[in-house]
Structures are given as structure tokens and as C-alpha cells.
Amino acid sequence: MTDMPRLTDRRALMRNRARAARQGPALFLHETALDEVKDRLSMVNRTFSNPAIVTGFPDFWAAQWPGAKIVPDDEVLTLDPGTHDLVIHAMALHWANDPVGQLIQCRRALKPDGLFLSVAFGGQTLAGLRTALAEAESQLTGGLSPRVAPMAEIRDMGALLQRAGLALPVADAVPLRVSYADSFALMRDLRAMGEGNALQARLRRPTRAGVLARAAAIHAGLAETDGGRITETFELVVLTGWAPDDSQPQPLRPGSARTRLADALGTRETPLHD
């Protein structure tokens, strides 16, 4: 049996994160993700006593959530089944080789009626940079290599919740427009975030300077503002779902309704003919 193709080179990802940590990571997107998590939790009338957080940036999330169990976003999560009333997957799902497997492991770690909450990059993230790099490389080399991770669209990420067996699934997106002096400033920021290219199929030699310069020119044409800067989008997709429990609302069986819609609306029902 052949191994499943792998999206992410985990060793490269760990190296990128370690380099960012040494140099002082850029964590403004994690701060935004934290705000989104807290906003969702404020709408839930419940106190969580045993949370776990799956993340590649343990220092930041541990400081924000004292007492939470901090779990590396490894292929196999160090989560005990049926232990936690809240599991947060924080800014790491977009690098998972098996995102459904990650969600299933989180769901198994929840107590009945426990809450799962994830924040990760969605498919609109870095759309301009992705296009500029692809066009520049194609024009100057006649080829194309993976440079920006193929992040999932919100509808696909929402479907993952159901595949993982989570109840009452909800997915929504938060697009953030960020301004940079140029494409090179954006690339430096991505390195400082630990979000550099860690794709398994990436080019394994340095990119030609001419390709990067051409990409910067294309990017400026796509995203330049009146002030000469460029803007780029980071889309944060927030997923929420619950471990199934009998206390949760259940859908009615088809045909079990006892009240006609026409009666509720005060209108006359007109049968449709074949």
C-alpha cells in the first residue's frame, strides 16, 4: 500500500517556526484569532473548566490561557479521550496533512456536549501574492512550483466538521486586509510569522532574484493602493462544533410535522398537479 501524498514537510514547518521564535515572532494574526475565539465563547452561556489548545505557537497561547493543556499540532495529538470540555485548534489546521483526522482526534478528546473551536487560514489568504508568484515564475522559467499552501475554502472547511462527527457545525470567515510597503515586506512578515513555504513539493533551491522582482511588480499592479503600498488579504476561518449529546436539539423525522405551513401563515394551500 502506498503512502498518502503529504502536503506539508513537517520538518521544514518546525524549522520555520523555530526561526520565527528566535527572531521574535510576528503574532498579530494570532492576537486577532484569540479575539475571535473569545468573542465566540462569550456567546456561549457556559464556563469551561478543562480546556485544551492545539497550536504550533505554545508560548503565546499558554500565556493567554493559563491552566489550559497546550498540545503540539503533531499528526497524532496528545489528547486523552473524553477529557476536555473545550478544545481549541489555534492557527495550525491549514498545515495539517490530514485535517479531518485532526478534527476527529479533537472530537474524541471532548466530553459529551463539549465544544470544539478552530481558527485557521482560509482559501482567500494571500490570493494576490499567490497569483503574482505563479505568473512571474511561469513567465521567466516556463515552469511552476508550489509556493503558497493551497488553503481550503470556507464551505469545504465547514464540511470537515460533519465528517468528523461534530454536531451543530458552524463555519464563518473573517477577512483581514493588511497593508505593506511592498511584496518583500510581506514576505519578511510571513517568515516572522513562521508561515514561510513548508510544502512537501516546494522548490528545494533558492528562487532566482529576477522571479521575485517580477512577482513584486505584478503584485503591485494587482494590489497597490493610492499611497504606493500594497494590501494583502488574510482570511481567518472560524469553525465551531459540539461533541454529540442527547441534550442537544435534534432534527425532526421527515413527515413528523403536526402543523401545516399554510395554517401558520394564514394562507390557502394550493395543491400542485403532476
JSON list of N, CA and C in Angstrom, two decimals, residues 124-137 139 148 177-190 210-225 228-234:
[
{"chain": "A", "resi": 124, "resn": "GLN", "atom": "N", "xyz": [-8.94, 32.42, 0.75]},
{"chain": "A", "resi": 124, "resn": "GLN", "atom": "CA", "xyz": [-8.68, 33.75, 0.20]},
{"chain": "A", "resi": 124, "resn": "GLN", "atom": "C", "xyz": [-7.36, 34.34, 0.71]},
{"chain": "A", "resi": 125, "resn": "THR", "atom": "N", "xyz": [-6.70, 33.64, 1.61]},
{"chain": "A", "resi": 125, "resn": "THR", "atom": "CA", "xyz": [-5.44, 34.14, 2.18]},
{"chain": "A", "resi": 125, "resn": "THR", "atom": "C", "xyz": [-4.35, 34.23, 1.12]},
{"chain": "A", "resi": 126, "resn": "LEU", "atom": "N", "xyz": [-3.69, 35.38, 1.06]},
{"chain": "A", "resi": 126, "resn": "LEU", "atom": "CA", "xyz": [-2.55, 35.61, 0.17]},
{"chain": "A", "resi": 126, "resn": "LEU", "atom": "C", "xyz": [-2.88, 35.37, -1.30]},
{"chain": "A", "resi": 127, "resn": "ALA", "atom": "N", "xyz": [-4.11, 35.68, -1.70]},
{"chain": "A", "resi": 127, "resn": "ALA", "atom": "CA", "xyz": [-4.52, 35.44, -3.09]},
{"chain": "A", "resi": 127, "resn": "ALA", "atom": "C", "xyz": [-3.67, 36.25, -4.07]},
{"chain": "A", "resi": 128, "resn": "GLY", "atom": "N", "xyz": [-3.38, 37.50, -3.73]},
{"chain": "A", "resi": 128, "resn": "GLY", "atom": "CA", "xyz": [-2.58, 38.34, -4.62]},
{"chain": "A", "resi": 128, "resn": "GLY", "atom": "C", "xyz": [-1.15, 37.84, -4.75]},
{"chain": "A", "resi": 129, "resn": "LEU", "atom": "N", "xyz": [-0.53, 37.50, -3.62]},
{"chain": "A", "resi": 129, "resn": "LEU", "atom": "CA", "xyz": [0.84, 37.01, -3.66]},
{"chain": "A", "resi": 129, "resn": "LEU", "atom": "C", "xyz": [0.92, 35.68, -4.42]},
{"chain": "A", "resi": 130, "resn": "ARG", "atom": "N", "xyz": [-0.04, 34.82, -4.20]},
{"chain": "A", "resi": 130, "resn": "ARG", "atom": "CA", "xyz": [-0.08, 33.53, -4.90]},
{"chain": "A", "resi": 130, "resn": "ARG", "atom": "C", "xyz": [-0.09, 33.74, -6.43]},
{"chain": "A", "resi": 131, "resn": "THR", "atom": "N", "xyz": [-0.98, 34.64, -6.89]},
{"chain": "A", "resi": 131, "resn": "THR", "atom": "CA", "xyz": [-1.09, 34.92, -8.32]},
{"chain": "A", "resi": 131, "resn": "THR", "atom": "C", "xyz": [0.19, 35.52, -8.87]},
{"chain": "A", "resi": 132, "resn": "ALA", "atom": "N", "xyz": [0.77, 36.48, -8.14]},
{"chain": "A", "resi": 132, "resn": "ALA", "atom": "CA", "xyz": [1.98, 37.16, -8.61]},
{"chain": "A", "resi": 132, "resn": "ALA", "atom": "C", "xyz": [3.15, 36.20, -8.73]},
{"chain": "A", "resi": 133, "resn": "LEU", "atom": "N", "xyz": [3.35, 35.35, -7.75]},
{"chain": "A", "resi": 133, "resn": "LEU", "atom": "CA", "xyz": [4.46, 34.39, -7.80]},
{"chain": "A", "resi": 133, "resn": "LEU", "atom": "C", "xyz": [4.28, 33.40, -8.94]},
{"chain": "A", "resi": 134, "resn": "ALA", "atom": "N", "xyz": [3.05, 32.93, -9.13]},
{"chain": "A", "resi": 134, "resn": "ALA", "atom": "CA", "xyz": [2.79, 31.96, -10.19]},
{"chain": "A", "resi": 134, "resn": "ALA", "atom": "C", "xyz": [3.04, 32.58, -11.57]},
{"chain": "A", "resi": 135, "resn": "GLU", "atom": "N", "xyz": [2.54, 33.79, -11.79]},
{"chain": "A", "resi": 135, "resn": "GLU", "atom": "CA", "xyz": [2.73, 34.44, -13.08]},
{"chain": "A", "resi": 135, "resn": "GLU", "atom": "C", "xyz": [4.20, 34.74, -13.35]},
{"chain": "A", "resi": 136, "resn": "ALA", "atom": "N", "xyz": [4.91, 35.22, -12.34]},
{"chain": "A", "resi": 136, "resn": "ALA", "atom": "CA", "xyz": [6.33, 35.57, -12.53]},
{"chain": "A", "resi": 136, "resn": "ALA", "atom": "C", "xyz": [7.16, 34.34, -12.85]},
{"chain": "A", "resi": 137, "resn": "GLU", "atom": "N", "xyz": [6.95, 33.27, -12.11]},
{"chain": "A", "resi": 137, "resn": "GLU", "atom": "CA", "xyz": [7.74, 32.06, -12.35]},
{"chain": "A", "resi": 137, "resn": "GLU", "atom": "C", "xyz": [7.42, 31.47, -13.71]},
{"chain": "A", "resi": 139, "resn": "GLN", "atom": "N", "xyz": [6.37, 33.07, -16.39]},
{"chain": "A", "resi": 139, "resn": "GLN", "atom": "CA", "xyz": [6.91, 33.94, -17.44]},
{"chain": "A", "resi": 139, "resn": "GLN", "atom": "C", "xyz": [8.42, 33.78, -17.61]},
{"chain": "A", "resi": 148, "resn": "VAL", "atom": "N", "xyz": [2.69, 28.88, -2.13]},
{"chain": "A", "resi": 148, "resn": "VAL", "atom": "CA", "xyz": [1.71, 29.25, -1.10]},
{"chain": "A", "resi": 148, "resn": "VAL", "atom": "C", "xyz": [0.80, 28.06, -0.88]},
{"chain": "A", "resi": 177, "resn": "ARG", "atom": "N", "xyz": [-7.59, 42.80, 5.82]},
{"chain": "A", "resi": 177, "resn": "ARG", "atom": "CA", "xyz": [-6.77, 43.45, 4.80]},
{"chain": "A", "resi": 177, "resn": "ARG", "atom": "C", "xyz": [-5.60, 44.13, 5.48]},
{"chain": "A", "resi": 178, "resn": "VAL", "atom": "N", "xyz": [-4.39, 43.74, 5.11]},
{"chain": "A", "resi": 178, "resn": "VAL", "atom": "CA", "xyz": [-3.18, 44.24, 5.75]},
{"chain": "A", "resi": 178, "resn": "VAL", "atom": "C", "xyz": [-2.33, 44.96, 4.71]},
{"chain": "A", "resi": 179, "resn": "SER", "atom": "N", "xyz": [-1.80, 46.12, 5.09]},
{"chain": "A", "resi": 179, "resn": "SER", "atom": "CA", "xyz": [-1.02, 46.97, 4.19]},
{"chain": "A", "resi": 179, "resn": "SER", "atom": "C", "xyz": [0.48, 46.77, 4.41]},
{"chain": "A", "resi": 180, "resn": "TYR", "atom": "N", "xyz": [1.24, 46.71, 3.31]},
{"chain": "A", "resi": 180, "resn": "TYR", "atom": "CA", "xyz": [2.70, 46.56, 3.36]},
{"chain": "A", "resi": 180, "resn": "TYR", "atom": "C", "xyz": [3.35, 47.54, 2.39]},
{"chain": "A", "resi": 181, "resn": "ALA", "atom": "N", "xyz": [4.61, 47.85, 2.66]},
{"chain": "A", "resi": 181, "resn": "ALA", "atom": "CA", "xyz": [5.34, 48.75, 1.76]},
{"chain": "A", "resi": 181, "resn": "ALA", "atom": "C", "xyz": [5.48, 48.13, 0.38]},
{"chain": "A", "resi": 182, "resn": "ASP", "atom": "N", "xyz": [5.74, 46.82, 0.33]},
{"chain": "A", "resi": 182, "resn": "ASP", "atom": "CA", "xyz": [5.86, 46.10, -0.94]},
{"chain": "A", "resi": 182, "resn": "ASP", "atom": "C", "xyz": [5.80, 44.60, -0.66]},
{"chain": "A", "resi": 183, "resn": "SER", "atom": "N", "xyz": [5.93, 43.79, -1.69]},
{"chain": "A", "resi": 183, "resn": "SER", "atom": "CA", "xyz": [5.85, 42.34, -1.54]},
{"chain": "A", "resi": 183, "resn": "SER", "atom": "C", "xyz": [6.96, 41.79, -0.67]},
{"chain": "A", "resi": 184, "resn": "PHE", "atom": "N", "xyz": [8.13, 42.42, -0.72]},
{"chain": "A", "resi": 184, "resn": "PHE", "atom": "CA", "xyz": [9.26, 41.92, 0.08]},
{"chain": "A", "resi": 184, "resn": "PHE", "atom": "C", "xyz": [9.00, 42.11, 1.57]},
{"chain": "A", "resi": 185, "resn": "ALA", "atom": "N", "xyz": [8.32, 43.21, 1.93]},
{"chain": "A", "resi": 185, "resn": "ALA", "atom": "CA", "xyz": [7.95, 43.41, 3.34]},
{"chain": "A", "resi": 185, "resn": "ALA", "atom": "C", "xyz": [6.95, 42.35, 3.78]},
{"chain": "A", "resi": 186, "resn": "LEU", "atom": "N", "xyz": [6.02, 42.00, 2.91]},
{"chain": "A", "resi": 186, "resn": "LEU", "atom": "CA", "xyz": [5.06, 40.94, 3.21]},
{"chain": "A", "resi": 186, "resn": "LEU", "atom": "C", "xyz": [5.78, 39.60, 3.40]},
{"chain": "A", "resi": 187, "resn": "MET", "atom": "N", "xyz": [6.72, 39.28, 2.52]},
{"chain": "A", "resi": 187, "resn": "MET", "atom": "CA", "xyz": [7.45, 38.01, 2.64]},
{"chain": "A", "resi": 187, "resn": "MET", "atom": "C", "xyz": [8.26, 37.96, 3.93]},
{"chain": "A", "resi": 188, "resn": "ARG", "atom": "N", "xyz": [8.85, 39.09, 4.32]},
{"chain": "A", "resi": 188, "resn": "ARG", "atom": "CA", "xyz": [9.58, 39.13, 5.60]},
{"chain": "A", "resi": 188, "resn": "ARG", "atom": "C", "xyz": [8.64, 38.88, 6.77]},
{"chain": "A", "resi": 189, "resn": "ASP", "atom": "N", "xyz": [7.44, 39.44, 6.68]},
{"chain": "A", "resi": 189, "resn": "ASP", "atom": "CA", "xyz": [6.45, 39.25, 7.74]},
{"chain": "A", "resi": 189, "resn": "ASP", "atom": "C", "xyz": [6.02, 37.78, 7.82]},
{"chain": "A", "resi": 190, "resn": "LEU", "atom": "N", "xyz": [5.85, 37.13, 6.67]},
{"chain": "A", "resi": 190, "resn": "LEU", "atom": "CA", "xyz": [5.48, 35.72, 6.66]},
{"chain": "A", "resi": 190, "resn": "LEU", "atom": "C", "xyz": [6.55, 34.86, 7.33]},
{"chain": "A", "resi": 210, "resn": "GLY", "atom": "N", "xyz": [15.40, 37.43, -10.12]},
{"chain": "A", "resi": 210, "resn": "GLY", "atom": "CA", "xyz": [14.56, 38.01, -11.15]},
{"chain": "A", "resi": 210, "resn": "GLY", "atom": "C", "xyz": [13.10, 37.61, -11.02]},
{"chain": "A", "resi": 211, "resn": "VAL", "atom": "N", "xyz": [12.87, 36.36, -10.56]},
{"chain": "A", "resi": 211, "resn": "VAL", "atom": "CA", "xyz": [11.50, 35.88, -10.37]},
{"chain": "A", "resi": 211, "resn": "VAL", "atom": "C", "xyz": [10.83, 36.68, -9.25]},
{"chain": "A", "resi": 212, "resn": "LEU", "atom": "N", "xyz": [11.57, 36.89, -8.16]},
{"chain": "A", "resi": 212, "resn": "LEU", "atom": "CA", "xyz": [10.99, 37.65, -7.04]},
{"chain": "A", "resi": 212, "resn": "LEU", "atom": "C", "xyz": [10.72, 39.10, -7.42]},
{"chain": "A", "resi": 213, "resn": "ALA", "atom": "N", "xyz": [11.65, 39.70, -8.17]},
{"chain": "A", "resi": 213, "resn": "ALA", "atom": "CA", "xyz": [11.44, 41.09, -8.59]},
{"chain": "A", "resi": 213, "resn": "ALA", "atom": "C", "xyz": [10.24, 41.21, -9.52]},
{"chain": "A", "resi": 214, "resn": "ARG", "atom": "N", "xyz": [10.10, 40.25, -10.44]},
{"chain": "A", "resi": 214, "resn": "ARG", "atom": "CA", "xyz": [8.94, 40.27, -11.35]},
{"chain": "A", "resi": 214, "resn": "ARG", "atom": "C", "xyz": [7.65, 40.05, -10.57]},
{"chain": "A", "resi": 215, "resn": "ALA", "atom": "N", "xyz": [7.68, 39.14, -9.59]},
{"chain": "A", "resi": 215, "resn": "ALA", "atom": "CA", "xyz": [6.49, 38.89, -8.76]},
{"chain": "A", "resi": 215, "resn": "ALA", "atom": "C", "xyz": [6.08, 40.14, -8.00]},
{"chain": "A", "resi": 216, "resn": "ALA", "atom": "N", "xyz": [7.08, 40.88, -7.49]},
{"chain": "A", "resi": 216, "resn": "ALA", "atom": "CA", "xyz": [6.77, 42.11, -6.74]},
{"chain": "A", "resi": 216, "resn": "ALA", "atom": "C", "xyz": [6.10, 43.14, -7.65]},
{"chain": "A", "resi": 217, "resn": "ALA", "atom": "N", "xyz": [6.57, 43.23, -8.90]},
{"chain": "A", "resi": 217, "resn": "ALA", "atom": "CA", "xyz": [5.97, 44.18, -9.84]},
{"chain": "A", "resi": 217, "resn": "ALA", "atom": "C", "xyz": [4.54, 43.78, -10.18]},
{"chain": "A", "resi": 218, "resn": "ILE", "atom": "N", "xyz": [4.31, 42.48, -10.40]},
{"chain": "A", "resi": 218, "resn": "ILE", "atom": "CA", "xyz": [2.95, 42.01, -10.69]},
{"chain": "A", "resi": 218, "resn": "ILE", "atom": "C", "xyz": [2.04, 42.24, -9.50]},
{"chain": "A", "resi": 219, "resn": "HIS", "atom": "N", "xyz": [2.55, 41.94, -8.31]},
{"chain": "A", "resi": 219, "resn": "HIS", "atom": "CA", "xyz": [1.76, 42.11, -7.08]},
{"chain": "A", "resi": 219, "resn": "HIS", "atom": "C", "xyz": [1.36, 43.57, -6.90]},
{"chain": "A", "resi": 220, "resn": "ALA", "atom": "N", "xyz": [2.29, 44.48, -7.16]},
{"chain": "A", "resi": 220, "resn": "ALA", "atom": "CA", "xyz": [1.98, 45.90, -7.03]},
{"chain": "A", "resi": 220, "resn": "ALA", "atom": "C", "xyz": [0.85, 46.29, -7.99]},
{"chain": "A", "resi": 221, "resn": "GLY", "atom": "N", "xyz": [0.89, 45.74, -9.21]},
{"chain": "A", "resi": 221, "resn": "GLY", "atom": "CA", "xyz": [-0.17, 46.04, -10.16]},
{"chain": "A", "resi": 221, "resn": "GLY", "atom": "C", "xyz": [-1.53, 45.51, -9.72]},
{"chain": "A", "resi": 222, "resn": "LEU", "atom": "N", "xyz": [-1.52, 44.40, -8.97]},
{"chain": "A", "resi": 222, "resn": "LEU", "atom": "CA", "xyz": [-2.77, 43.80, -8.51]},
{"chain": "A", "resi": 222, "resn": "LEU", "atom": "C", "xyz": [-3.33, 44.47, -7.27]},
{"chain": "A", "resi": 223, "resn": "ALA", "atom": "N", "xyz": [-2.44, 44.94, -6.39]},
{"chain": "A", "resi": 223, "resn": "ALA", "atom": "CA", "xyz": [-2.89, 45.30, -5.04]},
{"chain": "A", "resi": 223, "resn": "ALA", "atom": "C", "xyz": [-2.38, 46.65, -4.55]},
{"chain": "A", "resi": 224, "resn": "GLU", "atom": "N", "xyz": [-1.84, 47.47, -5.44]},
{"chain": "A", "resi": 224, "resn": "GLU", "atom": "CA", "xyz": [-1.27, 48.74, -4.99]},
{"chain": "A", "resi": 224, "resn": "GLU", "atom": "C", "xyz": [-2.37, 49.71, -4.59]},
{"chain": "A", "resi": 225, "resn": "THR", "atom": "N", "xyz": [-2.12, 50.46, -3.50]},
{"chain": "A", "resi": 225, "resn": "THR", "atom": "CA", "xyz": [-3.05, 51.47, -3.03]},
{"chain": "A", "resi": 225, "resn": "THR", "atom": "C", "xyz": [-2.64, 52.84, -3.57]},
{"chain": "A", "resi": 228, "resn": "GLY", "atom": "N", "xyz": [0.88, 54.03, -2.76]},
{"chain": "A", "resi": 228, "resn": "GLY", "atom": "CA", "xyz": [2.03, 53.30, -3.24]},
{"chain": "A", "resi": 228, "resn": "GLY", "atom": "C", "xyz": [2.33, 52.02, -2.47]},
{"chain": "A", "resi": 229, "resn": "ARG", "atom": "N", "xyz": [1.52, 51.71, -1.46]},
{"chain": "A", "resi": 229, "resn": "ARG", "atom": "CA", "xyz": [1.69, 50.46, -0.72]},
{"chain": "A", "resi": 229, "resn": "ARG", "atom": "C", "xyz": [0.85, 49.36, -1.37]},
{"chain": "A", "resi": 230, "resn": "ILE", "atom": "N", "xyz": [0.99, 48.15, -0.89]},
{"chain": "A", "resi": 230, "resn": "ILE", "atom": "CA", "xyz": [0.14, 47.06, -1.36]},
{"chain": "A", "resi": 230, "resn": "ILE", "atom": "C", "xyz": [-0.70, 46.56, -0.19]},
{"chain": "A", "resi": 231, "resn": "THR", "atom": "N", "xyz": [-1.84, 45.97, -0.52]},
{"chain": "A", "resi": 231, "resn": "THR", "atom": "CA", "xyz": [-2.67, 45.34, 0.50]},
{"chain": "A", "resi": 231, "resn": "THR", "atom": "C", "xyz": [-2.79, 43.85, 0.17]},
{"chain": "A", "resi": 232, "resn": "GLU", "atom": "N", "xyz": [-2.83, 43.05, 1.21]},
{"chain": "A", "resi": 232, "resn": "GLU", "atom": "CA", "xyz": [-3.00, 41.61, 1.04]},
{"chain": "A", "resi": 232, "resn": "GLU", "atom": "C", "xyz": [-4.03, 41.13, 2.04]},
{"chain": "A", "resi": 233, "resn": "THR", "atom": "N", "xyz": [-4.74, 40.05, 1.67]},
{"chain": "A", "resi": 233, "resn": "THR", "atom": "CA", "xyz": [-5.81, 39.51, 2.50]},
{"chain": "A", "resi": 233, "resn": "THR", "atom": "C", "xyz": [-5.34, 38.29, 3.27]},
{"chain": "A", "resi": 234, "resn": "PHE", "atom": "N", "xyz": [-5.65, 38.27, 4.56]},
{"chain": "A", "resi": 234, "resn": "PHE", "atom": "CA", "xyz": [-5.54, 37.07, 5.39]},
{"chain": "A", "resi": 234, "resn": "PHE", "atom": "C", "xyz": [-6.97, 36.72, 5.81]}
]
